[in-house]
Amino acid sequence: MQKQAQVLIETRQLSKSFEGEQAVNKVDLSIRAGEIVALLGANGAGKTTLINMLLGRLKPDSGSIEVAGFAPGTYQAKQLIGAILQSTKLPDNLTVAEQIRLFLSYYANPYDYDELVDIAKLSTILNKRFKQLSGGQKQRVFFALAICGQPKVAFLDEPTVGLDAESRREFWACIRRLAANGTSVLLTTHYMAEAEALADRVYLLKHGEMIHEGSPDSLVNALGAKTIRFKSATSISHFEKMTAILSADMIDGYIQLSSANVVQSLREILNVSDINELTVYQKTLEDAFLALTGESHELLKDVKKKESKKLSKEKAA
Amino acid sequence: MSLTNTSNTLNLKQQQTLYWLEIKTELLKTFREPSFVIPSLSFAVMFYAFFALIFNQNPEMPAYLLATYAVFGIIGPALFSFGVGVAIERQQGWIALKQISPMPISAYFTAKVAASMVFACIILLMMCTLASLFGGVKMSLGQWALTFLIPLIACIPFCVIGLYLGLVLSANAAPAVVNLIYLPMAFLSGLWIPISVMPAFMEWIAWTLPAFHVAQLTLAVQGSDLGYPWWAHAGILVLTTVIFAVLARRAFQRMAI
């Protein structure tokens, strides 16, 4: 990807409120051709509102948007945009091939049918009806519908929600291939591992405001500390007083320290006699996400629980 | 890339393909649902067979009721495929996906009207066949043609009304509301019992209902109408269509989320 690639998605000071509540507040966004950008934020942070404005489904209160050189919602913009929306269903009794051929006909410069089938890995399910598809297969069909028109810009709103690890990896390969062809991809996700694996950059939204922008690493580095974890009978307050320690917590019987200088902290900690099961680890994007958005671990666990339930239901069905 | 279209607008051939595929897909989707197709096709025809042919006490009944049951027959699929179908597709998010794609709204509407008209054609053919074979109905070729064509074209106002209902009602409410409109409207428009045998004030109610006007136009073919000028009925139908088209358009644009 060239640094000087064309900017395909640009918003300036974009704002939208619902009944007095600010859903999106003065958001600046700029995404270049071929970039994969993850839009992160807790539920209700304004991700979907932002995407709906970029799609032209919602009118902003103020600010400007340009997508692929056009105003969102115009026919010209629609020709160049593809999207996966949350919780969409297709009619049960049409086959995958029928759906794909119909959507291909909407675009002036569509993909060749066979090429699209190959990209979205649909060749084995072309004659299946929507209701016969697994969760992963359904998402691949939605992906195919989104990219029918060889879009310059793709908006993927939680595209891998409820997918198992393998389907998710397959899906990532599809997204990478799309970006490699020069498409700008803006995706939202609850999975920090997904953002880490896919995104060139992340934007972090909190209460409608963009609170961080940069590479996934920059988000982790923003925390600027490593975690040291161990078991000890010594009181936590003893460790808390050590020089490089930023914070100390007791989690599941482990003492967990956040250190600005690991080597120094380890020396001091190992001077204490009863240290067991010691591990040191780099904070993950998930830690960074939680720290920066102020969400609790519980909330994220909740989301994951719901999704694993959904997954097991789908598997059972 | 097989196409060399350099602009972002569809050429004529692409537009033809789009409309054809939209219609074809709508027909496939509808006719693969036997639990919708069979009742929709047989409901009005069965009524006609019962009341005009089997329990027929008057030699003029089969012809008169052919006109009114034809109207009854075409309204059902039009109101249901739009009113209920659109509400369900809206709830599924299928329409949202089409709205963000460059699909022209007119293609969506055309496809659904086409599907309703295919239903109407089948229903009208069945009724006309029954009427001529078992009801002894004798009309000139022109009269048969008009008895077929007037209800067929009259699908359109009901499609537009159905579209509006489908855009504003939830998927759960739509079937109940559509039934609540369909059946009383059929009765009050004189589709089951002639308006002329009802109390006089009933005719005033009937004038507000589009089904009454279509029935009068179809009955006029046999000279069995109430005798009002055809353009009054046609004018009201056109007006109704325009009003609901405007309402539906507004509902469609407001339906962003």
PDB file of C-alpha atoms in Angstrom, chain B:
ATOM      1  CA  MET B   1     -13.925  -8.042 -15.468  1.00  0.00           C
ATOM      2  CA  SER B   2     -16.141  -8.958 -18.346  1.00  0.00           C
ATOM      3  CA  LEU B   3     -17.841  -5.611 -18.818  1.00  0.00           C
ATOM      4  CA  THR B   4     -16.326  -2.480 -20.206  1.00  0.00           C
ATOM      5  CA  ASN B   5     -18.865   0.030 -18.934  1.00  0.00           C
ATOM      6  CA  THR B   6     -16.747   2.987 -17.873  1.00  0.00           C
ATOM      7  CA  SER B   7     -19.522   5.187 -16.490  1.00  0.00           C
ATOM      8  CA  ASN B   8     -21.376   4.479 -13.303  1.00  0.00           C
ATOM      9  CA  THR B   9     -24.780   4.261 -14.893  1.00  0.00           C
ATOM     10  CA  LEU B  10     -26.342   1.172 -16.367  1.00  0.00           C
ATOM     11  CA  ASN B  11     -26.643   0.891 -20.115  1.00  0.00           C
ATOM     12  CA  LEU B  12     -29.934  -0.136 -21.672  1.00  0.00           C
ATOM     13  CA  LYS B  13     -29.095  -3.811 -21.819  1.00  0.00           C
ATOM     14  CA  GLN B  14     -28.010  -3.837 -18.171  1.00  0.00           C
ATOM     15  CA  GLN B  15     -31.264  -2.113 -17.199  1.00  0.00           C
ATOM     16  CA  GLN B  16     -33.317  -4.705 -19.048  1.00  0.00           C
ATOM     17  CA  THR B  17     -31.406  -7.493 -17.298  1.00  0.00           C
ATOM     18  CA  LEU B  18     -31.955  -5.810 -13.937  1.00  0.00           C
ATOM     19  CA  TYR B  19     -35.731  -5.489 -14.359  1.00  0.00           C
ATOM     20  CA  TRP B  20     -36.029  -9.003 -15.758  1.00  0.00           C
ATOM     21  CA  LEU B  21     -34.002 -10.535 -12.906  1.00  0.00           C
ATOM     22  CA  GLU B  22     -35.922  -8.548 -10.311  1.00  0.00           C
ATOM     23  CA  ILE B  23     -39.237  -9.840 -11.694  1.00  0.00           C
ATOM     24  CA  LYS B  24     -37.938 -13.390 -12.092  1.00  0.00           C
ATOM     25  CA  THR B  25     -36.550 -13.469  -8.560  1.00  0.00           C
ATOM     26  CA  GLU B  26     -39.795 -12.102  -7.115  1.00  0.00           C
ATOM     27  CA  LEU B  27     -41.813 -14.760  -8.969  1.00  0.00           C
ATOM     28  CA  LEU B  28     -39.483 -17.573  -7.851  1.00  0.00           C
ATOM     29  CA  LYS B  29     -39.612 -16.340  -4.282  1.00  0.00           C
ATOM     30  CA  THR B  30     -43.414 -16.146  -4.293  1.00  0.00           C
ATOM     31  CA  PHE B  31     -44.227 -19.352  -6.139  1.00  0.00           C
ATOM     32  CA  ARG B  32     -41.867 -21.418  -3.999  1.00  0.00           C
ATOM     33  CA  GLU B  33     -44.170 -20.714  -1.064  1.00  0.00           C
ATOM     34  CA  PRO B  34     -47.066 -23.144  -1.612  1.00  0.00           C
ATOM     35  CA  SER B  35     -48.664 -22.150   1.672  1.00  0.00           C
ATOM     36  CA  PHE B  36     -49.107 -18.677   0.191  1.00  0.00           C
ATOM     37  CA  VAL B  37     -49.779 -19.627  -3.416  1.00  0.00           C
ATOM     38  CA  ILE B  38     -52.500 -22.238  -2.978  1.00  0.00           C
ATOM     39  CA  PRO B  39     -54.779 -20.340  -0.571  1.00  0.00           C
ATOM     40  CA  SER B  40     -54.269 -17.067  -2.473  1.00  0.00           C
ATOM     41  CA  LEU B  41     -55.222 -18.654  -5.756  1.00  0.00           C
ATOM     42  CA  SER B  42     -58.135 -20.733  -4.510  1.00  0.00           C
ATOM     43  CA  PHE B  43     -59.762 -18.454  -1.920  1.00  0.00           C
ATOM     44  CA  ALA B  44     -61.843 -16.221  -4.194  1.00  0.00           C
ATOM     45  CA  VAL B  45     -62.335 -18.918  -6.826  1.00  0.00           C
ATOM     46  CA  MET B  46     -63.794 -21.246  -4.191  1.00  0.00           C
ATOM     47  CA  PHE B  47     -66.135 -18.504  -2.982  1.00  0.00           C
ATOM     48  CA  TYR B  48     -67.264 -17.947  -6.536  1.00  0.00           C
ATOM     49  CA  ALA B  49     -67.904 -21.646  -7.084  1.00  0.00           C
ATOM     50  CA  PHE B  50     -69.957 -21.870  -3.880  1.00  0.00           C
ATOM     51  CA  PHE B  51     -72.087 -18.764  -4.106  1.00  0.00           C
ATOM     52  CA  ALA B  52     -72.437 -18.261  -7.848  1.00  0.00           C
ATOM     53  CA  LEU B  53     -72.485 -21.828  -9.131  1.00  0.00           C
ATOM     54  CA  ILE B  54     -73.471 -24.323  -6.427  1.00  0.00           C
ATOM     55  CA  PHE B  55     -75.975 -22.226  -4.437  1.00  0.00           C
ATOM     56  CA  ASN B  56     -77.124 -20.312  -7.448  1.00  0.00           C
ATOM     57  CA  GLN B  57     -80.818 -19.342  -7.271  1.00  0.00           C
ATOM     58  CA  ASN B  58     -80.935 -16.802 -10.031  1.00  0.00           C
ATOM     59  CA  PRO B  59     -79.837 -17.263 -13.674  1.00  0.00           C
ATOM     60  CA  GLU B  60     -78.192 -13.858 -13.680  1.00  0.00           C
ATOM     61  CA  MET B  61     -76.098 -14.587 -10.620  1.00  0.00           C
ATOM     62  CA  PRO B  62     -73.100 -16.334 -12.291  1.00  0.00           C
ATOM     63  CA  ALA B  63     -72.452 -13.364 -14.595  1.00  0.00           C
ATOM     64  CA  TYR B  64     -73.014 -10.670 -11.963  1.00  0.00           C
ATOM     65  CA  LEU B  65     -70.879 -12.421  -9.358  1.00  0.00           C
ATOM     66  CA  LEU B  66     -68.151 -13.143 -11.932  1.00  0.00           C
ATOM     67  CA  ALA B  67     -67.567  -9.394 -12.108  1.00  0.00           C
ATOM     68  CA  THR B  68     -67.568  -8.807  -8.337  1.00  0.00           C
ATOM     69  CA  TYR B  69     -65.647 -11.960  -7.344  1.00  0.00           C
ATOM     70  CA  ALA B  70     -63.075 -11.184 -10.021  1.00  0.00           C
ATOM     71  CA  VAL B  71     -62.474  -7.922  -8.182  1.00  0.00           C
ATOM     72  CA  PHE B  72     -62.444  -9.746  -4.843  1.00  0.00           C
ATOM     73  CA  GLY B  73     -59.956 -12.250  -6.285  1.00  0.00           C
ATOM     74  CA  ILE B  74     -57.376  -9.754  -7.527  1.00  0.00           C
ATOM     75  CA  ILE B  75     -57.392  -7.589  -4.379  1.00  0.00           C
ATOM     76  CA  GLY B  76     -56.213 -10.414  -2.107  1.00  0.00           C
ATOM     77  CA  PRO B  77     -52.822 -11.175  -3.665  1.00  0.00           C
ATOM     78  CA  ALA B  78     -52.154  -7.477  -4.343  1.00  0.00           C
ATOM     79  CA  LEU B  79     -52.844  -6.384  -0.771  1.00  0.00           C
ATOM     80  CA  PHE B  80     -51.137  -9.405   0.789  1.00  0.00           C
ATOM     81  CA  SER B  81     -48.012  -9.653  -1.342  1.00  0.00           C
ATOM     82  CA  PHE B  82     -47.370  -5.966  -0.798  1.00  0.00           C
ATOM     83  CA  GLY B  83     -48.846  -5.357   2.646  1.00  0.00           C
ATOM     84  CA  VAL B  84     -47.509  -8.482   4.299  1.00  0.00           C
ATOM     85  CA  GLY B  85     -44.576  -9.240   1.993  1.00  0.00           C
ATOM     86  CA  VAL B  86     -43.029  -5.789   2.266  1.00  0.00           C
ATOM     87  CA  ALA B  87     -43.509  -5.699   6.049  1.00  0.00           C
ATOM     88  CA  ILE B  88     -41.664  -9.022   6.392  1.00  0.00           C
ATOM     89  CA  GLU B  89     -38.854  -8.047   4.025  1.00  0.00           C
ATOM     90  CA  ARG B  90     -38.502  -4.805   5.932  1.00  0.00           C
ATOM     91  CA  GLN B  91     -38.180  -6.620   9.226  1.00  0.00           C
ATOM     92  CA  GLN B  92     -35.604  -9.020   7.775  1.00  0.00           C
ATOM     93  CA  GLY B  93     -33.447  -6.134   6.613  1.00  0.00           C
ATOM     94  CA  TRP B  94     -33.678  -7.392   3.029  1.00  0.00           C
ATOM     95  CA  ILE B  95     -35.064  -4.019   1.915  1.00  0.00           C
ATOM     96  CA  ALA B  96     -32.303  -2.176   3.776  1.00  0.00           C
ATOM     97  CA  LEU B  97     -29.732  -4.159   1.836  1.00  0.00           C
ATOM     98  CA  LYS B  98     -31.459  -3.216  -1.415  1.00  0.00           C
ATOM     99  CA  GLN B  99     -31.774   0.415  -0.352  1.00  0.00           C
ATOM    100  CA  ILE B 100     -28.028   0.775   0.087  1.00  0.00           C
ATOM    101  CA  SER B 101     -27.414  -0.992  -3.215  1.00  0.00           C
ATOM    102  CA  PRO B 102     -28.044   0.976  -6.410  1.00  0.00           C
ATOM    103  CA  MET B 103     -31.271  -0.933  -7.089  1.00  0.00           C
ATOM    104  CA  PRO B 104     -33.871   1.480  -8.495  1.00  0.00           C
ATOM    105  CA  ILE B 105     -36.963   1.554  -6.265  1.00  0.00           C
ATOM    106  CA  SER B 106     -39.069   1.281  -9.409  1.00  0.00           C
ATOM    107  CA  ALA B 107     -37.574  -2.173 -10.100  1.00  0.00           C
ATOM    108  CA  TYR B 108     -38.662  -3.417  -6.687  1.00  0.00           C
ATOM    109  CA  PHE B 109     -42.173  -2.067  -7.213  1.00  0.00           C
ATOM    110  CA  THR B 110     -42.437  -3.309 -10.799  1.00  0.00           C
ATOM    111  CA  ALA B 111     -41.406  -6.821  -9.791  1.00  0.00           C
ATOM    112  CA  LYS B 112     -43.993  -7.006  -7.043  1.00  0.00           C
ATOM    113  CA  VAL B 113     -46.745  -5.608  -9.290  1.00  0.00           C
ATOM    114  CA  ALA B 114     -45.778  -8.177 -11.922  1.00  0.00           C
ATOM    115  CA  ALA B 115     -46.040 -10.995  -9.371  1.00  0.00           C
ATOM    116  CA  SER B 116     -49.454  -9.730  -8.226  1.00  0.00           C
ATOM    117  CA  MET B 117     -50.616  -9.554 -11.838  1.00  0.00           C
ATOM    118  CA  VAL B 118     -49.500 -13.120 -12.521  1.00  0.00           C
ATOM    119  CA  PHE B 119     -51.613 -14.171  -9.544  1.00  0.00           C
ATOM    120  CA  ALA B 120     -54.505 -12.069 -10.826  1.00  0.00           C
ATOM    121  CA  CYS B 121     -54.257 -13.604 -14.302  1.00  0.00           C
ATOM    122  CA  ILE B 122     -54.429 -17.142 -12.928  1.00  0.00           C
ATOM    123  CA  ILE B 123     -57.372 -16.299 -10.678  1.00  0.00           C
ATOM    124  CA  LEU B 124     -59.266 -14.512 -13.446  1.00  0.00           C
ATOM    125  CA  LEU B 125     -58.659 -17.343 -15.907  1.00  0.00           C
ATOM    126  CA  MET B 126     -59.957 -19.913 -13.422  1.00  0.00           C
ATOM    127  CA  MET B 127     -63.063 -17.850 -12.686  1.00  0.00           C
ATOM    128  CA  CYS B 128     -63.852 -17.115 -16.323  1.00  0.00           C
ATOM    129  CA  THR B 129     -63.450 -20.808 -17.167  1.00  0.00           C
ATOM    130  CA  LEU B 130     -65.774 -21.853 -14.340  1.00  0.00           C
ATOM    131  CA  ALA B 131     -68.307 -19.175 -15.285  1.00  0.00           C
ATOM    132  CA  SER B 132     -68.430 -20.177 -18.902  1.00  0.00           C
ATOM    133  CA  LEU B 133     -68.366 -23.982 -18.375  1.00  0.00           C
ATOM    134  CA  PHE B 134     -70.588 -24.370 -15.303  1.00  0.00           C
ATOM    135  CA  GLY B 135     -72.359 -21.020 -14.893  1.00  0.00           C
ATOM    136  CA  GLY B 136     -73.704 -20.729 -18.404  1.00  0.00           C
ATOM    137  CA  VAL B 137     -72.319 -17.192 -18.661  1.00  0.00           C
ATOM    138  CA  LYS B 138     -72.560 -15.934 -22.218  1.00  0.00           C
ATOM    139  CA  MET B 139     -70.771 -12.728 -23.230  1.00  0.00           C
ATOM    140  CA  SER B 140     -69.245 -11.310 -26.367  1.00  0.00           C
ATOM    141  CA  LEU B 141     -65.501 -11.683 -26.836  1.00  0.00           C
ATOM    142  CA  GLY B 142     -65.078  -7.979 -26.064  1.00  0.00           C
ATOM    143  CA  GLN B 143     -67.038  -8.347 -22.810  1.00  0.00           C
ATOM    144  CA  TRP B 144     -64.916 -11.318 -21.742  1.00  0.00           C
ATOM    145  CA  ALA B 145     -61.779  -9.365 -22.519  1.00  0.00           C
ATOM    146  CA  LEU B 146     -62.916  -6.346 -20.493  1.00  0.00           C
ATOM    147  CA  THR B 147     -64.083  -8.532 -17.577  1.00  0.00           C
ATOM    148  CA  PHE B 148     -60.547  -9.896 -17.571  1.00  0.00           C
ATOM    149  CA  LEU B 149     -58.608  -6.671 -18.183  1.00  0.00           C
ATOM    150  CA  ILE B 150     -60.386  -4.211 -15.871  1.00  0.00           C
ATOM    151  CA  PRO B 151     -59.705  -6.183 -12.658  1.00  0.00           C
ATOM    152  CA  LEU B 152     -56.192  -6.987 -13.905  1.00  0.00           C
ATOM    153  CA  ILE B 153     -55.260  -3.319 -14.336  1.00  0.00           C
ATOM    154  CA  ALA B 154     -57.095  -2.500 -11.111  1.00  0.00           C
ATOM    155  CA  CYS B 155     -54.381  -4.480  -9.284  1.00  0.00           C
ATOM    156  CA  ILE B 156     -52.280  -1.339  -9.321  1.00  0.00           C
ATOM    157  CA  PRO B 157     -54.205   0.830  -6.801  1.00  0.00           C
ATOM    158  CA  PHE B 158     -54.317  -2.101  -4.387  1.00  0.00           C
ATOM    159  CA  CYS B 159     -50.610  -2.757  -4.859  1.00  0.00           C
ATOM    160  CA  VAL B 160     -49.904   0.859  -3.957  1.00  0.00           C
ATOM    161  CA  ILE B 161     -52.196   0.730  -0.905  1.00  0.00           C
ATOM    162  CA  GLY B 162     -50.542  -2.540   0.122  1.00  0.00           C
ATOM    163  CA  LEU B 163     -47.083  -1.034  -0.357  1.00  0.00           C
ATOM    164  CA  TYR B 164     -47.963   1.832   1.959  1.00  0.00           C
ATOM    165  CA  LEU B 165     -49.319  -0.573   4.589  1.00  0.00           C
ATOM    166  CA  GLY B 166     -46.246  -2.790   4.276  1.00  0.00           C
ATOM    167  CA  LEU B 167     -43.968   0.175   4.827  1.00  0.00           C
ATOM    168  CA  VAL B 168     -45.704   1.442   7.948  1.00  0.00           C
ATOM    169  CA  LEU B 169     -46.904  -1.773   9.646  1.00  0.00           C
ATOM    170  CA  SER B 170     -44.793  -4.267  11.559  1.00  0.00           C
ATOM    171  CA  ALA B 171     -44.470  -7.798  10.198  1.00  0.00           C
ATOM    172  CA  ASN B 172     -46.662  -9.093  13.024  1.00  0.00           C
ATOM    173  CA  ALA B 173     -49.417  -6.524  12.596  1.00  0.00           C
ATOM    174  CA  ALA B 174     -49.542  -6.573   8.805  1.00  0.00           C
ATOM    175  CA  PRO B 175     -51.550  -9.810   8.219  1.00  0.00           C
ATOM    176  CA  ALA B 176     -54.196  -8.820  10.762  1.00  0.00           C
ATOM    177  CA  VAL B 177     -54.560  -5.268   9.484  1.00  0.00           C
ATOM    178  CA  VAL B 178     -54.665  -6.358   5.844  1.00  0.00           C
ATOM    179  CA  ASN B 179     -57.432  -8.861   6.634  1.00  0.00           C
ATOM    180  CA  LEU B 180     -59.288  -6.190   8.555  1.00  0.00           C
ATOM    181  CA  ILE B 181     -59.233  -4.000   5.462  1.00  0.00           C
ATOM    182  CA  TYR B 182     -59.689  -6.696   2.831  1.00  0.00           C
ATOM    183  CA  LEU B 183     -62.773  -8.530   4.065  1.00  0.00           C
ATOM    184  CA  PRO B 184     -64.930  -5.604   5.308  1.00  0.00           C
ATOM    185  CA  MET B 185     -64.011  -3.625   2.189  1.00  0.00           C
ATOM    186  CA  ALA B 186     -65.139  -6.535   0.025  1.00  0.00           C
ATOM    187  CA  PHE B 187     -68.487  -6.696   1.807  1.00  0.00           C
ATOM    188  CA  LEU B 188     -69.089  -2.933   1.933  1.00  0.00           C
ATOM    189  CA  SER B 189     -68.160  -2.545  -1.737  1.00  0.00           C
ATOM    190  CA  GLY B 190     -70.886  -4.984  -2.730  1.00  0.00           C
ATOM    191  CA  LEU B 191     -68.549  -7.728  -3.900  1.00  0.00           C
ATOM    192  CA  TRP B 192     -70.524 -10.458  -2.123  1.00  0.00           C
ATOM    193  CA  ILE B 193     -74.039  -8.978  -2.031  1.00  0.00           C
ATOM    194  CA  PRO B 194     -75.075  -6.341  -4.581  1.00  0.00           C
ATOM    195  CA  ILE B 195     -75.076  -2.787  -3.197  1.00  0.00           C
ATOM    196  CA  SER B 196     -78.559  -2.299  -4.626  1.00  0.00           C
ATOM    197  CA  VAL B 197     -80.105  -4.734  -2.147  1.00  0.00           C
ATOM    198  CA  MET B 198     -78.420  -3.034   0.838  1.00  0.00           C
ATOM    199  CA  PRO B 199     -79.830  -0.029   2.714  1.00  0.00           C
ATOM    200  CA  ALA B 200     -79.360   3.225   0.806  1.00  0.00           C
ATOM    201  CA  PHE B 201     -76.764   4.739   3.146  1.00  0.00           C
ATOM    202  CA  MET B 202     -74.467   1.795   2.416  1.00  0.00           C
ATOM    203  CA  GLU B 203     -73.876   3.222  -1.017  1.00  0.00           C
ATOM    204  CA  TRP B 204     -72.381   6.328   0.580  1.00  0.00           C
ATOM    205  CA  ILE B 205     -69.865   4.203   2.429  1.00  0.00           C
ATOM    206  CA  ALA B 206     -69.120   2.255  -0.727  1.00  0.00           C
ATOM    207  CA  TRP B 207     -68.116   5.415  -2.594  1.00  0.00           C
ATOM    208  CA  THR B 208     -65.122   5.815  -0.264  1.00  0.00           C
ATOM    209  CA  LEU B 209     -63.812   2.325  -1.098  1.00  0.00           C
ATOM    210  CA  PRO B 210     -61.668   1.627  -4.177  1.00  0.00           C
ATOM    211  CA  ALA B 211     -63.036  -1.916  -4.526  1.00  0.00           C
ATOM    212  CA  PHE B 212     -66.534  -0.487  -5.124  1.00  0.00           C
ATOM    213  CA  HIS B 213     -65.303   1.566  -8.072  1.00  0.00           C
ATOM    214  CA  VAL B 214     -63.487  -1.341  -9.709  1.00  0.00           C
ATOM    215  CA  ALA B 215     -66.586  -3.510  -9.235  1.00  0.00           C
ATOM    216  CA  GLN B 216     -68.802  -0.862 -10.832  1.00  0.00           C
ATOM    217  CA  LEU B 217     -66.467  -0.578 -13.815  1.00  0.00           C
ATOM    218  CA  THR B 218     -66.417  -4.353 -14.262  1.00  0.00           C
ATOM    219  CA  LEU B 219     -70.204  -4.636 -13.845  1.00  0.00           C
ATOM    220  CA  ALA B 220     -70.707  -1.890 -16.424  1.00  0.00           C
ATOM    221  CA  VAL B 221     -69.330  -4.294 -19.024  1.00  0.00           C
ATOM    222  CA  GLN B 222     -72.552  -6.347 -18.590  1.00  0.00           C
ATOM    223  CA  GLY B 223     -74.736  -3.287 -17.966  1.00  0.00           C
ATOM    224  CA  SER B 224     -75.316  -4.372 -14.330  1.00  0.00           C
ATOM    225  CA  ASP B 225     -73.715  -1.331 -12.676  1.00  0.00           C
ATOM    226  CA  LEU B 226     -75.516   1.388 -10.740  1.00  0.00           C
ATOM    227  CA  GLY B 227     -75.303   3.692 -13.737  1.00  0.00           C
ATOM    228  CA  TYR B 228     -72.760   6.311 -12.728  1.00  0.00           C
ATOM    229  CA  PRO B 229     -70.360   7.559 -15.414  1.00  0.00           C
ATOM    230  CA  TRP B 230     -67.236   5.381 -15.799  1.00  0.00           C
ATOM    231  CA  TRP B 231     -64.860   8.334 -15.543  1.00  0.00           C
ATOM    232  CA  ALA B 232     -66.112   9.122 -12.022  1.00  0.00           C
ATOM    233  CA  HIS B 233     -65.056   5.644 -10.870  1.00  0.00           C
ATOM    234  CA  ALA B 234     -61.827   5.693 -12.844  1.00  0.00           C
ATOM    235  CA  GLY B 235     -60.995   9.200 -11.611  1.00  0.00           C
ATOM    236  CA  ILE B 236     -61.423   8.214  -7.974  1.00  0.00           C
ATOM    237  CA  LEU B 237     -59.221   5.148  -8.516  1.00  0.00           C
ATOM    238  CA  VAL B 238     -56.471   7.219 -10.106  1.00  0.00           C
ATOM    239  CA  LEU B 239     -56.678   9.736  -7.272  1.00  0.00           C
ATOM    240  CA  THR B 240     -56.478   6.974  -4.653  1.00  0.00           C
ATOM    241  CA  THR B 241     -53.433   5.536  -6.395  1.00  0.00           C
ATOM    242  CA  VAL B 242     -51.668   8.894  -6.479  1.00  0.00           C
ATOM    243  CA  ILE B 243     -52.404   9.648  -2.808  1.00  0.00           C
ATOM    244  CA  PHE B 244     -51.103   6.287  -1.599  1.00  0.00           C
ATOM    245  CA  ALA B 245     -48.108   6.450  -3.941  1.00  0.00           C
ATOM    246  CA  VAL B 246     -47.105   9.765  -2.352  1.00  0.00           C
ATOM    247  CA  LEU B 247     -47.644   8.359   1.140  1.00  0.00           C
ATOM    248  CA  ALA B 248     -45.636   5.218   0.296  1.00  0.00           C
ATOM    249  CA  ARG B 249     -42.796   7.252  -1.162  1.00  0.00           C
ATOM    250  CA  ARG B 250     -42.577   9.314   1.993  1.00  0.00           C
ATOM    251  CA  ALA B 251     -42.673   6.219   4.178  1.00  0.00           C
ATOM    252  CA  PHE B 252     -39.912   4.620   2.069  1.00  0.00           C
ATOM    253  CA  GLN B 253     -37.632   7.617   2.435  1.00  0.00           C
ATOM    254  CA  ARG B 254     -38.287   7.940   6.146  1.00  0.00           C
ATOM    255  CA  MET B 255     -37.586   4.238   6.656  1.00  0.00           C
ATOM    256  CA  ALA B 256     -33.813   4.730   6.824  1.00  0.00           C
ATOM    257  CA  ILE B 257     -33.273   2.738  10.005  1.00  0.00           C
TER     258      ILE B 257
END
